Tab-separated table of C-alpha atoms and ligand atoms in Angstrom:
chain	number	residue	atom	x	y	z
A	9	UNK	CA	-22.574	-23.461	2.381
A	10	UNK	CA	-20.503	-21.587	-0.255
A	11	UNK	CA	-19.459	-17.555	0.478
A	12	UNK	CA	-18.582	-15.425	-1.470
A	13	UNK	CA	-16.622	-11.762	-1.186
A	14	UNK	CA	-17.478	-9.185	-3.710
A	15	UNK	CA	-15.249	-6.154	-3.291
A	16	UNK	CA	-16.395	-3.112	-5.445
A	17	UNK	CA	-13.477	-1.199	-6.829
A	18	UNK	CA	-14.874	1.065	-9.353
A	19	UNK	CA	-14.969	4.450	-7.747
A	20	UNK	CA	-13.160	6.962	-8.899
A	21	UNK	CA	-11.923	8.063	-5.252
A	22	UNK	CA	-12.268	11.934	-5.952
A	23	UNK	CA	-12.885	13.245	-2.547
A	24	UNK	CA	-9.064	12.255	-1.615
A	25	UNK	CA	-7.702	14.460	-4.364
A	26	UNK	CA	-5.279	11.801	-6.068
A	27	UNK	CA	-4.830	10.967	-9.694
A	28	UNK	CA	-5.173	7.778	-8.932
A	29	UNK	CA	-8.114	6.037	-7.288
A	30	UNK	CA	-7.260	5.361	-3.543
A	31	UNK	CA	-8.156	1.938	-3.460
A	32	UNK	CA	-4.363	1.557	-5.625
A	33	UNK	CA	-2.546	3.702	-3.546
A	34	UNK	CA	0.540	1.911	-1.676
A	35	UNK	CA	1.114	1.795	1.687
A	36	UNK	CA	4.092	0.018	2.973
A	37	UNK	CA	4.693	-1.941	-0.327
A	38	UNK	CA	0.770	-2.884	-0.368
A	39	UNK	CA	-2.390	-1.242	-2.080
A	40	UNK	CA	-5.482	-0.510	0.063
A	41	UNK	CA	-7.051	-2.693	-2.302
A	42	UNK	CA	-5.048	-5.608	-2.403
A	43	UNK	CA	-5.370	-5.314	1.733
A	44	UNK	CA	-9.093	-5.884	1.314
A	45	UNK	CA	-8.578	-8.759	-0.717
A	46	UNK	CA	-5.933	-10.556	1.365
A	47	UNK	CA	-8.192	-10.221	4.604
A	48	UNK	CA	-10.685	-12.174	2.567
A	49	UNK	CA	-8.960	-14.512	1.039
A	50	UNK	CA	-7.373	-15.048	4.346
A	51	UNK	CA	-10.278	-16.241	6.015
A	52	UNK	CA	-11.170	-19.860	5.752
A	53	UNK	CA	-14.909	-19.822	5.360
A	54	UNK	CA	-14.638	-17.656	2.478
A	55	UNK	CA	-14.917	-19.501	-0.979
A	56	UNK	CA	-13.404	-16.661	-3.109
A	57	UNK	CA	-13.207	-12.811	-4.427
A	58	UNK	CA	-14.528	-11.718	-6.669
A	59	UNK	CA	-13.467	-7.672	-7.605
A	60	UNK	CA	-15.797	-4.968	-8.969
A	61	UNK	CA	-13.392	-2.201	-11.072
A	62	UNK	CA	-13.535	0.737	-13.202
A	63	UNK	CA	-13.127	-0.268	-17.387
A	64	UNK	CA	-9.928	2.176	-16.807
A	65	UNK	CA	-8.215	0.330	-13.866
A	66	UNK	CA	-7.532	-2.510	-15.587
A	67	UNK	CA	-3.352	-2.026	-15.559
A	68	UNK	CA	-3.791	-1.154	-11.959
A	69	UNK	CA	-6.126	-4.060	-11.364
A	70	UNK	CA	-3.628	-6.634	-12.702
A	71	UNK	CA	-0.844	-5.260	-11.248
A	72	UNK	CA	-2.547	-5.885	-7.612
A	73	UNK	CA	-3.536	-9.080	-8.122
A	74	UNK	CA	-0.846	-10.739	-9.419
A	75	UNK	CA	-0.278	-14.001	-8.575
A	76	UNK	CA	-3.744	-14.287	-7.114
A	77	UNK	CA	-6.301	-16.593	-7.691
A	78	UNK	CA	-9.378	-14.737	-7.660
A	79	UNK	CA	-12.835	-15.003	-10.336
A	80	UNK	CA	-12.211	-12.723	-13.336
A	81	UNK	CA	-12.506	-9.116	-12.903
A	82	UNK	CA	-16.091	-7.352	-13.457
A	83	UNK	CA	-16.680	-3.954	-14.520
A	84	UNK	CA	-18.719	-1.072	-12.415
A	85	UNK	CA	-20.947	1.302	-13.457
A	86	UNK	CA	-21.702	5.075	-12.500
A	87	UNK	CA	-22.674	4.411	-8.916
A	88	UNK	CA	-21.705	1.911	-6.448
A	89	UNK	CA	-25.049	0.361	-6.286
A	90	UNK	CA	-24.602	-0.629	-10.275
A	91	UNK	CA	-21.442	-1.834	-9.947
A	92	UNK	CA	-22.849	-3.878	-6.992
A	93	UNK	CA	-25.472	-4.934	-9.310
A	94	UNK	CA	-22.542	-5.964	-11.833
A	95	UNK	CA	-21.087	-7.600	-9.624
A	96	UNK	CA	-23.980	-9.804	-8.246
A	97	UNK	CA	-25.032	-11.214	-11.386
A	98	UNK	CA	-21.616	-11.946	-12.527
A	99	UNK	CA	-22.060	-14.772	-9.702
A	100	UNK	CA	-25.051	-16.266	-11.081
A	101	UNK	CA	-23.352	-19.519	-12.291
A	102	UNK	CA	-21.280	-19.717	-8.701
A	103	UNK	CA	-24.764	-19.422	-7.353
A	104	UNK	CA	-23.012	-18.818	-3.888
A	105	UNK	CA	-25.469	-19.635	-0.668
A	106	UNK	CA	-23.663	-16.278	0.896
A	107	UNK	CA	-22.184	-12.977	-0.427
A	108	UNK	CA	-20.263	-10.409	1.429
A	109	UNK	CA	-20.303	-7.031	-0.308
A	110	UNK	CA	-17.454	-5.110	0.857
A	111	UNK	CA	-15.989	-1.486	0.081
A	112	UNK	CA	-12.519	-1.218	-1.226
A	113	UNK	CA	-11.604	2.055	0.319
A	114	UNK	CA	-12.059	-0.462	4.188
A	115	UNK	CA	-8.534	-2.199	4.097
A	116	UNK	CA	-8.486	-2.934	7.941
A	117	UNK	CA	-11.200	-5.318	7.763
A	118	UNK	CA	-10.488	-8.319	10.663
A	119	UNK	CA	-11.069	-11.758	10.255
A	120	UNK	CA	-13.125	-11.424	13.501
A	121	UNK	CA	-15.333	-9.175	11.721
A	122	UNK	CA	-15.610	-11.328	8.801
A	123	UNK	CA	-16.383	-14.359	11.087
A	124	UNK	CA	-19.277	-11.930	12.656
A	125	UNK	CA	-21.285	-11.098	9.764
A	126	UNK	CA	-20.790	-14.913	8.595
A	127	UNK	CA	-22.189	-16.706	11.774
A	128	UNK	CA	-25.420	-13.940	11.957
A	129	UNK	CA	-26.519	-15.145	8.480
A	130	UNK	CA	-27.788	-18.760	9.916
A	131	UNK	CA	-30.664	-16.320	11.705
A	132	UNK	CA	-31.142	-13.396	9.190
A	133	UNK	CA	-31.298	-12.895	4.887
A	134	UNK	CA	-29.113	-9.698	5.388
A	135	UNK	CA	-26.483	-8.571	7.943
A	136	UNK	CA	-24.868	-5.177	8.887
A	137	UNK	CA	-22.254	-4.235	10.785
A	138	UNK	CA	-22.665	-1.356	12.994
A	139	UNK	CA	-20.990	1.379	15.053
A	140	UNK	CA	-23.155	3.162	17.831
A	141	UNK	CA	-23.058	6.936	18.321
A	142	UNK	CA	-20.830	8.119	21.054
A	143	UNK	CA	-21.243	11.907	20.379
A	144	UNK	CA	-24.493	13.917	20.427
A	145	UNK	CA	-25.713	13.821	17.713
A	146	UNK	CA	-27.658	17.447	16.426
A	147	UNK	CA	-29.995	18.254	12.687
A	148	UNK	CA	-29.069	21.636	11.179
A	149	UNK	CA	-29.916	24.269	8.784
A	150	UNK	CA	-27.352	26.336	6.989
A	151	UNK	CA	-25.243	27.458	9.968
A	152	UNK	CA	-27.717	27.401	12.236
A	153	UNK	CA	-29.058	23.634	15.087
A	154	UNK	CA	-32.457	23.208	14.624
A	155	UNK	CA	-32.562	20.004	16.914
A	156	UNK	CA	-31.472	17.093	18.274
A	157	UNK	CA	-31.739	13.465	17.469
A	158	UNK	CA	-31.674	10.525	19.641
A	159	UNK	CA	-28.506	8.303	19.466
A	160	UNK	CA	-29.927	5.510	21.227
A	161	UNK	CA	-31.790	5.335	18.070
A	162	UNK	CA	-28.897	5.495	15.169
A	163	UNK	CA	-25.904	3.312	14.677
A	164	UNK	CA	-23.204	4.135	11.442
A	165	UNK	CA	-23.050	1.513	8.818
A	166	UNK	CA	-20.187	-0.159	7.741
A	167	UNK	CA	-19.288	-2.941	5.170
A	168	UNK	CA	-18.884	-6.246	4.569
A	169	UNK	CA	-22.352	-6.344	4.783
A	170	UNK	CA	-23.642	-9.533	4.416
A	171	UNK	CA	-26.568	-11.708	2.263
A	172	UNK	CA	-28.358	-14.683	1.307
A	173	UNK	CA	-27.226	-14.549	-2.509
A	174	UNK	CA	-30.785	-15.204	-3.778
A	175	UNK	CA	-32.161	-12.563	-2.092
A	176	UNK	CA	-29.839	-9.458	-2.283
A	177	UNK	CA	-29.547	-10.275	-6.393
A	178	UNK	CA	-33.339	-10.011	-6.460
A	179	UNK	CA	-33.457	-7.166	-4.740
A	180	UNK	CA	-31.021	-5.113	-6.761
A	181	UNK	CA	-32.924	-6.258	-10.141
A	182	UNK	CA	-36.037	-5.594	-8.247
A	183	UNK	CA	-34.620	-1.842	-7.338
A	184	UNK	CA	-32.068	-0.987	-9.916
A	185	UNK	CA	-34.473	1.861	-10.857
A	186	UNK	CA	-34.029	3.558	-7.132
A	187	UNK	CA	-31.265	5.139	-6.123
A	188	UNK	CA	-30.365	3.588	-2.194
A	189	UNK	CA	-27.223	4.130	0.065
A	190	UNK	CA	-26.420	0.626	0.488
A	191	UNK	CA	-27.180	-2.936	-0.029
A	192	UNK	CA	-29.021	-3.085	3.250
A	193	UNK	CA	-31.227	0.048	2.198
A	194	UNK	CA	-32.186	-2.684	-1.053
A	195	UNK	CA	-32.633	-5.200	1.447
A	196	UNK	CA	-35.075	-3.375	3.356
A	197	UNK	CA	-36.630	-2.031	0.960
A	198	UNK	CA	-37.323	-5.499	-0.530
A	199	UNK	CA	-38.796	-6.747	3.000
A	200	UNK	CA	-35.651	-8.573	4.153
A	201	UNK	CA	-35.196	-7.788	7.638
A	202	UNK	CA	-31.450	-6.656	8.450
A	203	UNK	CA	-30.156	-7.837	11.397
A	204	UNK	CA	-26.931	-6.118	13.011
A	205	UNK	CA	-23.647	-7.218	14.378
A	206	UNK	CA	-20.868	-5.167	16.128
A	207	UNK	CA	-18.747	-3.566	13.528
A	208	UNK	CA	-15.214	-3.000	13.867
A	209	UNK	CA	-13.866	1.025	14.747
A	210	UNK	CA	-10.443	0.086	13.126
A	211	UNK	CA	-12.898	-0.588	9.482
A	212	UNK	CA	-13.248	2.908	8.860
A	213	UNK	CA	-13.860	4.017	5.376
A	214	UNK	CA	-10.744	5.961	3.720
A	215	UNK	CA	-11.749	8.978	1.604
A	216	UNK	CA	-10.327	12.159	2.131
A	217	UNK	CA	-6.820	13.184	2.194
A	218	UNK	CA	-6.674	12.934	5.839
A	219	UNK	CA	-8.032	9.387	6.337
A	220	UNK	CA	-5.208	8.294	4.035
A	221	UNK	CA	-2.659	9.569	5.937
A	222	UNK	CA	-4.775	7.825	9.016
A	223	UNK	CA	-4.504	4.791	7.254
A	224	UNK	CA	-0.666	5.464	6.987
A	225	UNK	CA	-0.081	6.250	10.387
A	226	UNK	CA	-2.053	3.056	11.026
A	227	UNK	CA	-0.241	0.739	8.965
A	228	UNK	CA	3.335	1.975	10.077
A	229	UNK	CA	2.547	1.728	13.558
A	230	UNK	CA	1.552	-1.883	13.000
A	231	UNK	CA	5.425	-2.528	11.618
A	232	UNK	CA	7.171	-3.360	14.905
A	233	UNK	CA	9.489	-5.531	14.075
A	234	UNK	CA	12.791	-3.297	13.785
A	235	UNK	CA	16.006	-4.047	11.765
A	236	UNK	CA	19.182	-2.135	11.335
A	237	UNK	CA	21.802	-2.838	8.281
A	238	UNK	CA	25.117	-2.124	7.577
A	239	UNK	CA	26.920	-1.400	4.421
A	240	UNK	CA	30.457	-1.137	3.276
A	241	UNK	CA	31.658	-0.356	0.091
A	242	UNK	CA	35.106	0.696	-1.501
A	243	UNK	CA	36.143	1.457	-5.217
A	244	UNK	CA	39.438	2.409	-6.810
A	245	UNK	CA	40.171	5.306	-9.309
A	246	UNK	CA	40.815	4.923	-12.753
A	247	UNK	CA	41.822	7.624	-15.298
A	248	UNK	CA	38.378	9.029	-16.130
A	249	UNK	CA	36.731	12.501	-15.825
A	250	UNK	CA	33.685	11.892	-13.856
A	251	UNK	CA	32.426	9.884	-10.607
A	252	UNK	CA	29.256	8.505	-9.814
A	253	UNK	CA	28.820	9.146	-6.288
A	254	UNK	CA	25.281	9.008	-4.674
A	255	UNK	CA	23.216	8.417	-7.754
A	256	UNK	CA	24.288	11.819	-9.015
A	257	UNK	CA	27.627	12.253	-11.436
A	258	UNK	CA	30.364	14.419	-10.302
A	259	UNK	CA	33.135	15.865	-12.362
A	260	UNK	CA	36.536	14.871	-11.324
A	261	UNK	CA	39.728	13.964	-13.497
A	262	UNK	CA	39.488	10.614	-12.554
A	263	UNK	CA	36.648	7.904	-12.450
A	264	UNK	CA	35.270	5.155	-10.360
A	265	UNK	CA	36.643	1.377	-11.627
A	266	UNK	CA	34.046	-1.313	-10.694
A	267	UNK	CA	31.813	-3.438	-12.883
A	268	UNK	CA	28.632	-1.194	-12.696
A	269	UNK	CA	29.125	2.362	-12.789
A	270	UNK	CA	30.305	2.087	-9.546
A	271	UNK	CA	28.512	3.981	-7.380
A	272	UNK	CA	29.932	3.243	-3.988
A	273	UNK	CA	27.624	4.941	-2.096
A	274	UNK	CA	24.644	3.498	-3.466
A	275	UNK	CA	26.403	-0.271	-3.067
A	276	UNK	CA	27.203	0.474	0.513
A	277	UNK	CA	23.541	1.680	0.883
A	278	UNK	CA	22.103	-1.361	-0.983
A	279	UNK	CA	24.130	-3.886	1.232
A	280	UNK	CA	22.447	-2.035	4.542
A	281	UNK	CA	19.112	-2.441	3.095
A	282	UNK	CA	19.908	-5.911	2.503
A	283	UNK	CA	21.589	-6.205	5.732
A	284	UNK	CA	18.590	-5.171	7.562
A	285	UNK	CA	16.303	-7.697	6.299
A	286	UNK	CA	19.077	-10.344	6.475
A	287	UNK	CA	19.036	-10.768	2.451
A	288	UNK	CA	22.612	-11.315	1.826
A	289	UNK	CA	24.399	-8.944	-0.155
A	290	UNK	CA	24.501	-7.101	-3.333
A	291	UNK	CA	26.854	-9.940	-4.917
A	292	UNK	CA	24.355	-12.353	-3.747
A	293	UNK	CA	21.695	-10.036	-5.843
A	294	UNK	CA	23.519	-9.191	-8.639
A	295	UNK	CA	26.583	-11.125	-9.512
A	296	UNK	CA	29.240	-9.113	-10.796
A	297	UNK	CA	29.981	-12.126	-13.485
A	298	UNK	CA	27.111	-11.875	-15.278
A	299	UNK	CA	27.729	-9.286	-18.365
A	300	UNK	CA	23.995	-7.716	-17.381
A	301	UNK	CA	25.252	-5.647	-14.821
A	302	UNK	CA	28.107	-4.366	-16.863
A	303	UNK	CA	28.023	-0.598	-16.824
A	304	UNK	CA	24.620	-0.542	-14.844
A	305	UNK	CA	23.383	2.353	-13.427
A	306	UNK	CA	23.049	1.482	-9.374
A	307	UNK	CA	19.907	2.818	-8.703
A	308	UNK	CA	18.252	-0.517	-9.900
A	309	UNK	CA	20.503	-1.880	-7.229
A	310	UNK	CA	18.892	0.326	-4.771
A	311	UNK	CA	15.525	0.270	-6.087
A	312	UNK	CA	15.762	-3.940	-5.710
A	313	UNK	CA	16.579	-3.977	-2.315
A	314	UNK	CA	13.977	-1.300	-1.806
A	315	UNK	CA	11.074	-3.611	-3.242
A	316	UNK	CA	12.531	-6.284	-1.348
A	317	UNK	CA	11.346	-4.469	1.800
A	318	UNK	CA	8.276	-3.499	0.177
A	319	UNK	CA	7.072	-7.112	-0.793
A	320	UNK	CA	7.380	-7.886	2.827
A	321	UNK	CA	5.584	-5.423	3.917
A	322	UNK	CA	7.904	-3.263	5.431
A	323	UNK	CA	9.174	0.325	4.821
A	324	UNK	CA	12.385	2.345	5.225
A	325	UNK	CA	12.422	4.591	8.356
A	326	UNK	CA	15.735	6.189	8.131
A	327	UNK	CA	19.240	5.951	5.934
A	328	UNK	CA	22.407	7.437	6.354
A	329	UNK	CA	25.639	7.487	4.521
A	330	UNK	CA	29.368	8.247	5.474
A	331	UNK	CA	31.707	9.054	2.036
A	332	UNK	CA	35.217	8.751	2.842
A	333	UNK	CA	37.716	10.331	0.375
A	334	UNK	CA	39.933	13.804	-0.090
A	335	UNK	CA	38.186	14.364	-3.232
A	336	UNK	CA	35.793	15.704	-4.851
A	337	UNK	CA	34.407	17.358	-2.066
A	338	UNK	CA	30.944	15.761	-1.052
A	339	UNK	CA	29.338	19.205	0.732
A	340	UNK	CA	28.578	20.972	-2.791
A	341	UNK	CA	26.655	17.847	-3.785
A	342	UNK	CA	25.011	16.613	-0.756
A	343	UNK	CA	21.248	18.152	-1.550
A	344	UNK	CA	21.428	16.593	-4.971
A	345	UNK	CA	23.289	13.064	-3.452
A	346	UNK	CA	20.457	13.141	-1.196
A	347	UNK	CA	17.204	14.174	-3.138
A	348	UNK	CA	18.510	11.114	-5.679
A	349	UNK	CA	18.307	8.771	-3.259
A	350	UNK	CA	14.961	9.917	-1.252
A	351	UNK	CA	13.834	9.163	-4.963
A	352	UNK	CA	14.938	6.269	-5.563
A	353	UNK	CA	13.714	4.725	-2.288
A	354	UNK	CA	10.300	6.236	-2.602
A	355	UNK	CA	11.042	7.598	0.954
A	356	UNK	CA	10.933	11.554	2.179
A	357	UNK	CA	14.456	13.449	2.403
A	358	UNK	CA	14.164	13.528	5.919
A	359	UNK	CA	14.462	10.079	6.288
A	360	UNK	CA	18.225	10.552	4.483
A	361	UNK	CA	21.313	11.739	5.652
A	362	UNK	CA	24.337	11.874	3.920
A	363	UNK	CA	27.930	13.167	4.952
A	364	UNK	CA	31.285	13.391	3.239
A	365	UNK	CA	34.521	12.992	5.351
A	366	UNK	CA	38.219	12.658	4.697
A	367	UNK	CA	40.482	10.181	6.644
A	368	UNK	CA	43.192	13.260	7.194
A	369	UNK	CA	45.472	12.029	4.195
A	370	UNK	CA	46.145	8.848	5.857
A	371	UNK	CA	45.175	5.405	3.783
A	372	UNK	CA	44.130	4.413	0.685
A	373	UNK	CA	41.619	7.454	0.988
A	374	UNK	CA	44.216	9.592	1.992
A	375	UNK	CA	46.384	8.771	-1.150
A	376	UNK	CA	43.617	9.663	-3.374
A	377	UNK	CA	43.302	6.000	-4.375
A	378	UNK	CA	39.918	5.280	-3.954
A	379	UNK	CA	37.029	6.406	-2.714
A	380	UNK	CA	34.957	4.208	0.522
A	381	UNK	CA	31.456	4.695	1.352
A	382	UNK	CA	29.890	3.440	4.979
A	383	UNK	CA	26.110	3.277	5.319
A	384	UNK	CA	23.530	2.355	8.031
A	385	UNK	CA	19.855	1.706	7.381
A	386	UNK	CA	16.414	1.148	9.505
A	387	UNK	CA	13.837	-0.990	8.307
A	388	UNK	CA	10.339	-1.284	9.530
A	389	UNK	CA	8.792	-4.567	9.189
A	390	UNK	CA	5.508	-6.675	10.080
A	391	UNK	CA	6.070	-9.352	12.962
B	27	CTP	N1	-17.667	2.276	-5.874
B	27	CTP	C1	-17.880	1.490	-6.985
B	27	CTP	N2	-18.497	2.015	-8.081
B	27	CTP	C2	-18.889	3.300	-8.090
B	27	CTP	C3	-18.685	4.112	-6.965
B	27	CTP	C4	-18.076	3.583	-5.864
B	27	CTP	O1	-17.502	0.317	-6.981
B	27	CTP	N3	-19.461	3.770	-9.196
B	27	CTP	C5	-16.949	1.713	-4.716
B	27	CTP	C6	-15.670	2.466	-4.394
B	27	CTP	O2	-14.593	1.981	-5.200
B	27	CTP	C7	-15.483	2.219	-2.906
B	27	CTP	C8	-16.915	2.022	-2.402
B	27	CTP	O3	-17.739	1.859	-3.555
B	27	CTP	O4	-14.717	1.065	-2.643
B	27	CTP	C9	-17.392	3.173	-1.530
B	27	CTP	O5	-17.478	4.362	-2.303
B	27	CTP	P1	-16.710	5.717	-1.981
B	27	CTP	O6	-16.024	5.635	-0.679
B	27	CTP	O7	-17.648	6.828	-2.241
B	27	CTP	O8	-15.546	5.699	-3.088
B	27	CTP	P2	-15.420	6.528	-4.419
B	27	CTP	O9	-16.731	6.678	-5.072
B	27	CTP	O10	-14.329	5.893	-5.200
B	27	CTP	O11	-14.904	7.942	-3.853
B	27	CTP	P3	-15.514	9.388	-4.150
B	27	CTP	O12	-16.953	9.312	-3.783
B	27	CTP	O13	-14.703	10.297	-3.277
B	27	CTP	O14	-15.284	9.662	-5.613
B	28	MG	MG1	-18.382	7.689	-4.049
């Protein structure tokens, strides 16, 4: 028995607001989308994906699946119940025995759930998972209750729901004329009895604003596994008339001397953010022998170890940054030192601190002779 996942992907997402649809917005170095598709590529009795997408999402589209081995993309139409359609008869050759037709915008599908709607198709053509009604549940007009309905008698839908092939392709050509909710509503309405399994509370549908930020607070909450980094940096003057100092340049009647533009803070942050997911160190990263990194601005420093975190599914939860020298003075540049780096590590400036301090004249600092930069990082990751 061959199954097959078909994930449509070509909504345009307005009701959340973004530019973007949601199903390619990132969460902890992962799109919604691309969470969809892991969960069913994930599960063993699933043959392969195939992805329904907008003609515009293509970029986007690659980008997420890179690296993937999934059947070739297949454009939507207007409404999810064409690009459903689309989707269905790009399968006709696969002929699968099963197909799963599952929403994007419901990254938090289990493998439990998967496994659910998979074992009820030996008794029934068509499966849905279902949520019953725990509040009360009232019809209105305007502003005003006109009644109540029975909740022993409603349950929500949710997706993947699942078909015999044959006969949920049949029923879209069949229908394609009527506009229905969902695939079961074809199924019915094509005589195919729909039988129900328990759906999942934690598969809820993102689209508003709000349920992204759900699906945030979800996903962050799920990172438990806690590291902490340390950096340590130092860089000598050199007759110059500018610093780079915190992704932001300073003038100063001398410069930094280093290989890259020597941005000790940044270096010292890098080498916590490597640090904290035990990735060596910047040298390790970028080795100051190869002529590449000659002059380099450090922020691509930063930004690497920053997607390092992010490919393993893990975000930053807090940095902060000691600069020890007598001069220049750090305080008049702090909001800029630390709006640069928010930026550059995709993170809010709360999650950024940054201080300046001298070592009282005493040292190598104290002499003016270079500048040294300390810095401590927190790392979320998956367990
Ligand atoms: N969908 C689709 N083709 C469409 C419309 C929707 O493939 N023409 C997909 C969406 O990408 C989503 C799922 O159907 O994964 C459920 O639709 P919905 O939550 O309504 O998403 P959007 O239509 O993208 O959002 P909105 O209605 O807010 O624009
Ligand atoms: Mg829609």
């Amino acid at each position: 028995m061959t199954s097959i996942a078909l994930i449509v992907a070509a909504g345009k997402g307005l009701r959340t607001g973004l530019n973007t649809p949601k199903q390619y917005t990132e969460i902890a170095g992962k799109t919604i989308l691309r969470r969809a598709i892991d969960a069913f590529l994930a599960h063993p009795e699933i043959e392969t994906v195939c992805v329904v997408i907008g003609k515009d999402d293509v970029p986007h589209y690659n980008e997420v699946v890179t690296g993937l081995d999934l059947l070739p993309p297949v454009f939507g139409g207007a409404t999810r119940q064409e690009s459903v359609r689309n989707g269905l008869e790009s399968l006709t050759d696969l002929a699968p025995d099963f197909v799963l037709i599952h929403d994007a915008a419901r990254p938090f599908i289990s493998r439990e759930l998967i496994s659910r709607c998979l074992s009820k198709l030996t008794q029934a053509e068509a499966v849905l998972p279902s949520l019953s009604m725990t509040d009360s549940l009232k019809s209105f007009e305007g502003e005003l209750i006109t009644g109540a309905l029975n909740r022993e008698e409603i349950v929500a839908a949710q997706t993947p729901q699942a078909f015999a092939y044959a006969s949920i392709l049949a029923a879209h050509r069949t229908f394609s004329g009527e506009s229905l909710t969902d695939d079961t509503a074809l199924a019915e309405r094509a005589g195919i009895e729909v039988a129900m399994v328990e759906g999942d509370p934690a598969n809820f549908k993102i689209t508003t604003p709000e349920d992204i930020e759900k699906a945030r607070s979800v996903i962050i909450k799920s990172l438990t596994d806690i590291r902490t980094g340390f950096g340590f940096d130092v860089h000598a003057f050199e007759a110059g008339n500018s610093v780079w100092l915190g992704g932001v340049n300073i003038p100063h009647d001398k410069r930094l001397k280093g290989h890259s533009d020597a941005d000790v803070a940044l270096h010292a942050l890098t080498d916590a953010l490597l640090g904290a997911i035990s990735a060596g160190d910047i040298g390790t990263h970028f080795p100051p022998s190869e002529a590449q990194w000659k002059g380099a601005a450090s922020d691509r420093f930063l930004r690497h170890a920053a997607n390092l975190i992010g490919g393993k599914g893990g975000v930053i939860n807090h940095v902060d940054l000691t600069i020890i020298c007598e001069a220049p003075r750090i305080g008049p540049h702090r909001t800029a030192m630390r709006a640069r780096i928010a930026e550059i590590l995709d993170i809010s400036e709360d999650r950024v601190n940054l201080k300046g301090t001298t070592t009282e004249k005493l040292g190598f600092t104290g002499r003016g002779e270079g500048i040294a930069a300390q810095a401590i990082a927190t790392v979320r990751l998956p367990e």
